[in-house]
PDB file of C-alpha atoms and ligand atoms in Angstrom:
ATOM      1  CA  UNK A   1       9.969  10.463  23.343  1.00 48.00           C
ATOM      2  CA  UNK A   2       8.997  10.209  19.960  1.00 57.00           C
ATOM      3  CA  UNK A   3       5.728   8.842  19.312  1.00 56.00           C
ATOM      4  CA  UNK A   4       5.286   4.822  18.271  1.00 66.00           C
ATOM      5  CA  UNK A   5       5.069   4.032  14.440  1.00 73.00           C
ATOM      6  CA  UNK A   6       2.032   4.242  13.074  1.00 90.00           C
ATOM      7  CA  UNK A   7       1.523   0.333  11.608  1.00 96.00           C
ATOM      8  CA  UNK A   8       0.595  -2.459  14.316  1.00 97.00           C
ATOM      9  CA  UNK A   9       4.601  -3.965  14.019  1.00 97.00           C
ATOM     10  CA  UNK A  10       6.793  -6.681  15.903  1.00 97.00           C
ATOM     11  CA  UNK A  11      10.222  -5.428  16.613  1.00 97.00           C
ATOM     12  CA  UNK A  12      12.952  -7.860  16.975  1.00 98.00           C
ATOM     13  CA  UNK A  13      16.309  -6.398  17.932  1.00 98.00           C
ATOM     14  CA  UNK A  14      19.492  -8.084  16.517  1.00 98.00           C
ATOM     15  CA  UNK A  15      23.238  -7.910  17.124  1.00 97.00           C
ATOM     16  CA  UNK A  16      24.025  -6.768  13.758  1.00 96.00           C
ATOM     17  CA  UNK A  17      23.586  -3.141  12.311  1.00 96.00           C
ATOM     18  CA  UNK A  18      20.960  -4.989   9.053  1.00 98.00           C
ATOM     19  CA  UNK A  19      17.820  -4.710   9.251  1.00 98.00           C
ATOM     20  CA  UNK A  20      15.498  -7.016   7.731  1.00 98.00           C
ATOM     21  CA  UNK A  21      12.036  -5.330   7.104  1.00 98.00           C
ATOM     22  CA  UNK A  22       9.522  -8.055   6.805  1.00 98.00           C
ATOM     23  CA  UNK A  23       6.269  -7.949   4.398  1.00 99.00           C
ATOM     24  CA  UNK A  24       3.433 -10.743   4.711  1.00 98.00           C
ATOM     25  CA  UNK A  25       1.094 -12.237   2.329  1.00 98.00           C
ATOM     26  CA  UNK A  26      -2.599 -11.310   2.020  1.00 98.00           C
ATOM     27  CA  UNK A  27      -4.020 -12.660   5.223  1.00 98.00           C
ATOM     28  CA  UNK A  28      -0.895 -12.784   6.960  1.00 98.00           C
ATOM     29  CA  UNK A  29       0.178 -10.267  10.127  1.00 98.00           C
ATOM     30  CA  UNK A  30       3.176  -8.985  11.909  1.00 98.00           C
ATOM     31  CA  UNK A  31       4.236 -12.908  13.765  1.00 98.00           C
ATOM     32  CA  UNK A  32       3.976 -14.153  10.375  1.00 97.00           C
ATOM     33  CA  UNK A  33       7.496 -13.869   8.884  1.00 98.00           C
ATOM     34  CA  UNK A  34       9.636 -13.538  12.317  1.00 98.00           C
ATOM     35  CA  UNK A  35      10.455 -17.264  11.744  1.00 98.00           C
ATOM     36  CA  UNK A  36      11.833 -16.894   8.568  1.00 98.00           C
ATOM     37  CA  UNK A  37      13.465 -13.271   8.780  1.00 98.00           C
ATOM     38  CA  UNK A  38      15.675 -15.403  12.086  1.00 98.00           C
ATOM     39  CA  UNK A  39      16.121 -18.289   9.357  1.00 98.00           C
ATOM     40  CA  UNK A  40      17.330 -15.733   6.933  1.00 98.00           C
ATOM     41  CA  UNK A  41      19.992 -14.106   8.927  1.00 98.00           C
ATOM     42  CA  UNK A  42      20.250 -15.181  12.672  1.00 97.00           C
ATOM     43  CA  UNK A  43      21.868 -11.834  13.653  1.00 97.00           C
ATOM     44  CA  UNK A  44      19.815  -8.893  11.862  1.00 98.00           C
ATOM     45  CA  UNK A  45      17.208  -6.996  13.553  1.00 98.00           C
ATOM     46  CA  UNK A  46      13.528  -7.648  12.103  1.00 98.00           C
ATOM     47  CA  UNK A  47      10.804  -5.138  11.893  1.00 98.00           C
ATOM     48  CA  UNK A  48       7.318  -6.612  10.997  1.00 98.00           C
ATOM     49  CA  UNK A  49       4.557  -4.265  10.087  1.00 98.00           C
ATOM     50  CA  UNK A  50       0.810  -5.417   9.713  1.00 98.00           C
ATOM     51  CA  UNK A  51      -0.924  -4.378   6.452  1.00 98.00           C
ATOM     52  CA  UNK A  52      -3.576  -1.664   7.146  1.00 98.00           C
ATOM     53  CA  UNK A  53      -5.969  -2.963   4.523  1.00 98.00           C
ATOM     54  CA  UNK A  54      -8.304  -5.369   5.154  1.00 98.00           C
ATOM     55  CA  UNK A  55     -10.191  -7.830   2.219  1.00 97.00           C
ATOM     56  CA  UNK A  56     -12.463 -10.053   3.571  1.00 96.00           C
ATOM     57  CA  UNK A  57     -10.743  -9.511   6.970  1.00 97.00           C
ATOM     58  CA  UNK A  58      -7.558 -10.627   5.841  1.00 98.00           C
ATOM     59  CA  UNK A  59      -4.967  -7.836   5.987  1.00 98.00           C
ATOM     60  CA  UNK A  60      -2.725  -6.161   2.710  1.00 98.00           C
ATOM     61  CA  UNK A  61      -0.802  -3.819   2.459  1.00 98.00           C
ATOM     62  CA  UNK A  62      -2.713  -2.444  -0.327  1.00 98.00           C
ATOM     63  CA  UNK A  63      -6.553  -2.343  -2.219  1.00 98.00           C
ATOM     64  CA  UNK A  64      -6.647  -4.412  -4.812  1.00 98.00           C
ATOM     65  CA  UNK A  65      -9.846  -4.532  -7.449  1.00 97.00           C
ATOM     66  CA  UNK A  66      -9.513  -8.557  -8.573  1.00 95.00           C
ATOM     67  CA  UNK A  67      -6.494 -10.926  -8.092  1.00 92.00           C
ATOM     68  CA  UNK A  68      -3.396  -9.433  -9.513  1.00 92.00           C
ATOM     69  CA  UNK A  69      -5.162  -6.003 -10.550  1.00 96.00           C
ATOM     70  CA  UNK A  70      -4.184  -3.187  -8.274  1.00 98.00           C
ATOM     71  CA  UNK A  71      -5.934   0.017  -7.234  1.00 98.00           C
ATOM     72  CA  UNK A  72      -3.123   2.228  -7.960  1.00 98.00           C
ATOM     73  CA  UNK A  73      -3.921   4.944  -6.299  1.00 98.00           C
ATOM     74  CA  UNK A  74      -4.221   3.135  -3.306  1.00 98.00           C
ATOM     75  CA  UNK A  75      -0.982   1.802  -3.968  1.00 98.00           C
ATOM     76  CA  UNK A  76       0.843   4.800  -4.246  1.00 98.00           C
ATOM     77  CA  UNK A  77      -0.731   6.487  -1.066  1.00 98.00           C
ATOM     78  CA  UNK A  78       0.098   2.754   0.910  1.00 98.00           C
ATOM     79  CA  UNK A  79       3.979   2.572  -0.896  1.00 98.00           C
ATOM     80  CA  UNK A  80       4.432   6.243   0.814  1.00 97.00           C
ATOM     81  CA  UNK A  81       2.705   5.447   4.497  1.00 97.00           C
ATOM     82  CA  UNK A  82       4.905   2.383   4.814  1.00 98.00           C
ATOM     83  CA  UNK A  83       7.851   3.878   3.431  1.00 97.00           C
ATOM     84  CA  UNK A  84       7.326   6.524   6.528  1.00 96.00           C
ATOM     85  CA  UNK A  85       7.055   4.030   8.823  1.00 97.00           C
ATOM     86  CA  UNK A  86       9.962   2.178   8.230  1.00 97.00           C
ATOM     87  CA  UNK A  87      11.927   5.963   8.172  1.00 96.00           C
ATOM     88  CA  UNK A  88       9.914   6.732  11.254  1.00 95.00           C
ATOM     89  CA  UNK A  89      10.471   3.083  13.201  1.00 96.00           C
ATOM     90  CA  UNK A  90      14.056   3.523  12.183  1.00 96.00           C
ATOM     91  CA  UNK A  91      14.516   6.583  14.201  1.00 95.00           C
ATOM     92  CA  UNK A  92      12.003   5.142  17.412  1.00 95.00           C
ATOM     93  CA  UNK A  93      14.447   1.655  17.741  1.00 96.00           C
ATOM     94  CA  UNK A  94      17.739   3.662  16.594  1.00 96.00           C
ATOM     95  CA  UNK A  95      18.689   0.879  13.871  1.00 95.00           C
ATOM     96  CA  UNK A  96      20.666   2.312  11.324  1.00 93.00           C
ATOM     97  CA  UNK A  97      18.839   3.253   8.313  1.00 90.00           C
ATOM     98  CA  UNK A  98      21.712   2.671   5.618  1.00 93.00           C
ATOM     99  CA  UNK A  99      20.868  -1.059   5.994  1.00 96.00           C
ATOM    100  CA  UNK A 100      17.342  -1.724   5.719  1.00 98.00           C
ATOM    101  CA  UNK A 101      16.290  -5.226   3.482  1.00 98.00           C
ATOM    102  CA  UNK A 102      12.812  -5.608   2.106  1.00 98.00           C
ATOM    103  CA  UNK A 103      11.976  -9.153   2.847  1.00 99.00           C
ATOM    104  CA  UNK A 104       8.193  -9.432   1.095  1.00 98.00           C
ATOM    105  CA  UNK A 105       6.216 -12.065   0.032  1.00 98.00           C
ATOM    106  CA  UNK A 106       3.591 -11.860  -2.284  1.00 98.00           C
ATOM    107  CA  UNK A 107       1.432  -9.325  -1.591  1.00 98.00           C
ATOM    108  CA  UNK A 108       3.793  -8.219   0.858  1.00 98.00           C
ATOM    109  CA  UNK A 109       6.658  -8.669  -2.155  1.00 98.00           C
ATOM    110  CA  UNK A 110       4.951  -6.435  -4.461  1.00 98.00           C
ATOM    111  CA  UNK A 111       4.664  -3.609  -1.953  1.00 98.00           C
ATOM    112  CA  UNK A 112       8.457  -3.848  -1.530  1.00 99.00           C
ATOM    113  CA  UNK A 113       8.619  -3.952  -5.205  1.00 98.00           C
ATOM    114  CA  UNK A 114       6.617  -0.357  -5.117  1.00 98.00           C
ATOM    115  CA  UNK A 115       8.772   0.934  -2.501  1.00 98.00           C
ATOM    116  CA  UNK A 116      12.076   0.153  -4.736  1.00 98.00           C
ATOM    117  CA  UNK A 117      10.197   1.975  -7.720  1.00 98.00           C
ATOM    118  CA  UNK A 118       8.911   4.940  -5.669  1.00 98.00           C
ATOM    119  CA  UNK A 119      10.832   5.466  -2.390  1.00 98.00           C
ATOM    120  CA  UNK A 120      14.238   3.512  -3.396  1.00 98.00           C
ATOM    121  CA  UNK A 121      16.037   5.619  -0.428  1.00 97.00           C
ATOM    122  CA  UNK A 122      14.589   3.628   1.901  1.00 98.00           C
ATOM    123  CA  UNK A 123      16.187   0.040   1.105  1.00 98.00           C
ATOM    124  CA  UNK A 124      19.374  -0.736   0.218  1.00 97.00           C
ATOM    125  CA  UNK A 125      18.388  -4.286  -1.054  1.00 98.00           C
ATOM    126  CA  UNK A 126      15.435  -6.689  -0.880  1.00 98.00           C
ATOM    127  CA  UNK A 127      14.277 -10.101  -1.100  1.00 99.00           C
ATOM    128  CA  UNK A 128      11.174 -11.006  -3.369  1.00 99.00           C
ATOM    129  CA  UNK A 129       9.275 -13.777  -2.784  1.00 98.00           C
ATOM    130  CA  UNK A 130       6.532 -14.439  -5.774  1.00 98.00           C
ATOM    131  CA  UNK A 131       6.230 -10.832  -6.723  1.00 98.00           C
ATOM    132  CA  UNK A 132       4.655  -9.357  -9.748  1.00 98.00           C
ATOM    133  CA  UNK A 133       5.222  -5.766 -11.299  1.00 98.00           C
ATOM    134  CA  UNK A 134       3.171  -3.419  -8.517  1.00 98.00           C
ATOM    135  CA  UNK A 135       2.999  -0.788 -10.815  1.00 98.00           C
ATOM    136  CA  UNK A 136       5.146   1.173 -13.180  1.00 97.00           C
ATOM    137  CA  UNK A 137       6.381   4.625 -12.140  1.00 97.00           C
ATOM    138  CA  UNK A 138       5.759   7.917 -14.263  1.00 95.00           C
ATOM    139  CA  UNK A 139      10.171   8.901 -13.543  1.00 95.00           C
ATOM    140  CA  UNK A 140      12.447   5.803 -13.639  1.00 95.00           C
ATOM    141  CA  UNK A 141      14.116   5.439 -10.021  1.00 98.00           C
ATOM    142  CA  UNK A 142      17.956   5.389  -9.911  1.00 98.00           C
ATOM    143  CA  UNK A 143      18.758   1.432  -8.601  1.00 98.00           C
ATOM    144  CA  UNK A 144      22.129   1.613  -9.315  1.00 97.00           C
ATOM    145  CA  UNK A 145      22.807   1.161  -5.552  1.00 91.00           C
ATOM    146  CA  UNK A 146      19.732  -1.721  -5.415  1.00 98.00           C
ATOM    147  CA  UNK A 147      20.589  -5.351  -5.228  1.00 98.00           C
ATOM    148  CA  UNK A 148      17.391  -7.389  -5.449  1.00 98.00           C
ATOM    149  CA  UNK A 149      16.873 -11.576  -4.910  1.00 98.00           C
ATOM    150  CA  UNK A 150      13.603 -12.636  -6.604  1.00 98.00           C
ATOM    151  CA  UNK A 151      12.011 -16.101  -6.125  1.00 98.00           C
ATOM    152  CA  UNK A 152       9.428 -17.103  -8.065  1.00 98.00           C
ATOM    153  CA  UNK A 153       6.936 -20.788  -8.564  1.00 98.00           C
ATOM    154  CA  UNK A 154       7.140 -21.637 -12.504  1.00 96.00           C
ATOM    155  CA  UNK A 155       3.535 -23.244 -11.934  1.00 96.00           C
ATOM    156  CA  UNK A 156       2.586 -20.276  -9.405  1.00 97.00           C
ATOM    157  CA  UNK A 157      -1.100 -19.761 -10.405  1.00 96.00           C
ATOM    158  CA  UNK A 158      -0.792 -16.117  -8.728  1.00 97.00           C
ATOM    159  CA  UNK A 159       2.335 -14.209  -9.934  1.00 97.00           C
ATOM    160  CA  UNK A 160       2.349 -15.525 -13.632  1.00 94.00           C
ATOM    161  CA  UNK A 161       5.939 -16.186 -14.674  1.00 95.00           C
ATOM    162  CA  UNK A 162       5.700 -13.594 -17.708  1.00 96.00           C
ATOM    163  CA  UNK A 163       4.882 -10.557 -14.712  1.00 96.00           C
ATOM    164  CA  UNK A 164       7.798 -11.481 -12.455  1.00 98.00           C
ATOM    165  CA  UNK A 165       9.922 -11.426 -15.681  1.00 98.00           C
ATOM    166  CA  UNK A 166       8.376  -8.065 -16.177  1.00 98.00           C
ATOM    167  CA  UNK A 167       9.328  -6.749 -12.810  1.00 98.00           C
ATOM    168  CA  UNK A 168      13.356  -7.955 -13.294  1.00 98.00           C
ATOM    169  CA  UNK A 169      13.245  -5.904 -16.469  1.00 98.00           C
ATOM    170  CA  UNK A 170      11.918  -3.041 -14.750  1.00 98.00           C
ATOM    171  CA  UNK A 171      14.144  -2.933 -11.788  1.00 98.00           C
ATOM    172  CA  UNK A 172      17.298  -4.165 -14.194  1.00 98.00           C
ATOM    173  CA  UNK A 173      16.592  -1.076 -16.823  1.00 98.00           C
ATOM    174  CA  UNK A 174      16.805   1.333 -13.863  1.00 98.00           C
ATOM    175  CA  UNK A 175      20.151  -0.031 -12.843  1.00 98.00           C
ATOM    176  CA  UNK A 176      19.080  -2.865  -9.795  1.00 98.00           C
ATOM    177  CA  UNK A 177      21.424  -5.893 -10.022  1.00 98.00           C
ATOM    178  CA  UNK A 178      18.748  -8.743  -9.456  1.00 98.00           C
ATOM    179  CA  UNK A 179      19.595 -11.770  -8.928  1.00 98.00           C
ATOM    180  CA  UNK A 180      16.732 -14.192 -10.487  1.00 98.00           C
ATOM    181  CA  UNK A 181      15.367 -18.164  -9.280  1.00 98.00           C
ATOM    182  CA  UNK A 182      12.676 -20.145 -11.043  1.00 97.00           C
ATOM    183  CA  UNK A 183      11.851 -22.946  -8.931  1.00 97.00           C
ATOM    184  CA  UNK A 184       9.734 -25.996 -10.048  1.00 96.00           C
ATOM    185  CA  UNK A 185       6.687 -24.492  -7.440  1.00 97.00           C
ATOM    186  CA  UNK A 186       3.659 -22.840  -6.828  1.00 98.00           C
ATOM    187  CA  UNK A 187       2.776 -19.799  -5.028  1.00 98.00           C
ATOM    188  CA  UNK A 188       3.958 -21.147  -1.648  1.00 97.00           C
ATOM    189  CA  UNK A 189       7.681 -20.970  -0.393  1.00 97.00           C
ATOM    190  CA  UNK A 190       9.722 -23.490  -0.749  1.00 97.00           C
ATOM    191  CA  UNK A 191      13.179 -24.223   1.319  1.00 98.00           C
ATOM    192  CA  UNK A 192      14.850 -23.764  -1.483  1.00 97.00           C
ATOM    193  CA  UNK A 193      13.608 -20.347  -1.931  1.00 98.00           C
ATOM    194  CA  UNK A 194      14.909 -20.091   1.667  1.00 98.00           C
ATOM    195  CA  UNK A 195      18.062 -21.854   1.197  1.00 98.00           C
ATOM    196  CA  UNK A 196      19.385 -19.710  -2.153  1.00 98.00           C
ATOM    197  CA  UNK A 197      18.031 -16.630  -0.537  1.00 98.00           C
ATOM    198  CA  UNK A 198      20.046 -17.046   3.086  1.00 98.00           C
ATOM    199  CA  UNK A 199      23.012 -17.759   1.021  1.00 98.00           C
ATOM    200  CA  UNK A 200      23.089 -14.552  -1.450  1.00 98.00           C
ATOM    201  CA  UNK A 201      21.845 -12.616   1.628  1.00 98.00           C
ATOM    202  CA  UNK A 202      25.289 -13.917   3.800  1.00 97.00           C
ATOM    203  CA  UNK A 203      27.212 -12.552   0.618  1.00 96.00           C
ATOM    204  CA  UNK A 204      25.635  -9.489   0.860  1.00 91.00           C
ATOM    205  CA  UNK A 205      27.624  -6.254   1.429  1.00 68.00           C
ATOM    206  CA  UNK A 206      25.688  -3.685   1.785  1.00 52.00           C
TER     207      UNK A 206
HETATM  208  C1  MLT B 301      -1.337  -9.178  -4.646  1.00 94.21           C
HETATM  209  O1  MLT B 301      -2.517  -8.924  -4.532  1.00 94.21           O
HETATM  210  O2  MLT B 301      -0.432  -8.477  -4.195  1.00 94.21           O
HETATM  211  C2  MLT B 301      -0.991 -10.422  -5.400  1.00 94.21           C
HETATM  212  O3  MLT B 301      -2.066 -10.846  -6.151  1.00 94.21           O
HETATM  213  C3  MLT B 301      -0.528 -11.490  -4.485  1.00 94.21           C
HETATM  214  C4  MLT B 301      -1.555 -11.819  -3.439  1.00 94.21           C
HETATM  215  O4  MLT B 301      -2.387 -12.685  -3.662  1.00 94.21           O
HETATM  216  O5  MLT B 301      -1.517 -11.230  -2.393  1.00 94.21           O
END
């Protein structure tokens, strides 16, 4: 038996062969986003990892040094553990790895980001709620393959608009086809971030 992944996790099984990987917020955990990953597609199989890192108790996925500046070493070294895990948890539950969607938001958006720009084998698409550019990589990844939803708050006090534009450049120039919403919002989710995303999701072929 192979031994259990190596992040606390929920693990959902669904009917279909997609797998949604769900990413929390700072202070959020591995119940957080079940609701939502079932809202987002009823049939997919959900794998919910707990950020390791903890700031003022409240667990990341990775260090930052002040709101919306990023230890980047940290980063990296966090991008690679959970892009192991999700390899490694794909192997332990047997879900097929070819069909693995980021679902992040915020911080847990931006580490999804990172994985796209550092370990894009691991997703074939993801969803992007209020994400900023993690960090920008030293070799451009090919995204031809990539097909990325971003939602972001125009009055999000967080994720300034300018960075999330920043981030669709980034993933566009290295081939991603991203599908961009401004909503009239803040840094919280909105069910029309829910609503647009479900339906570009169910169009989805991966
Ligand atoms: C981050 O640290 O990833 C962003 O500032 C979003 C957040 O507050 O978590």
């Amino acid at each position: 038996m192979r031994p259990q992944p190596d992040f606390i996790h929920e693990f959902v099984r669904g009917e279909s062969d997609r797998t949604l990987l769900l990413l929390h917020g700072t202070g959020g955990n591995e119940r957080d986003l079940i609701p939502l990953g079932r809202e987002l597609d009823s049939t997919a199989s959900l794998l919910s990892p707990r950020g390791k890192v903890l700031e003022n108790g409240m667990p990341r996925f990775f260090r930052r040094l002040s709101e919306g500046v990023f230890d980047l070493e940290d980063l990296q070294k966090r991008t690679q553990g959970l892009a192991d895990f999700v390899i490694s948890a794909a192997e332990f539950y047997k879900i097929d790895n070819k069909e693995i969607i980021a679902v992040g938001y915020s911080n847990g958006a931006n580490i999804a980001a990172s994985i796209l720009l550092l370990r894009p084998g691991v997703l074939s698409a993801a969803i992007l709620f209020r994400a900023m550019v993690p960090l920008v990589p030293e070799t451009k990844p090919d995204l031809n393959s990539k097909r990325v939803w971003i939602g972001a708050g125009a009055h999000d006090p967080i994720i300034p608009a300018s960075s999330t534009k920043e981030l669709v450049e980034l993933l566009r120039s290295a081939g991603a086809d991203v599908t961009t919403r401004f909503f009239q919002a803040g840094h919280e989710l909105t069910s029309n971030d829910v609503g647009l995303a479900r339906e570009w999701l169910a169009k989805l072929k991966t």
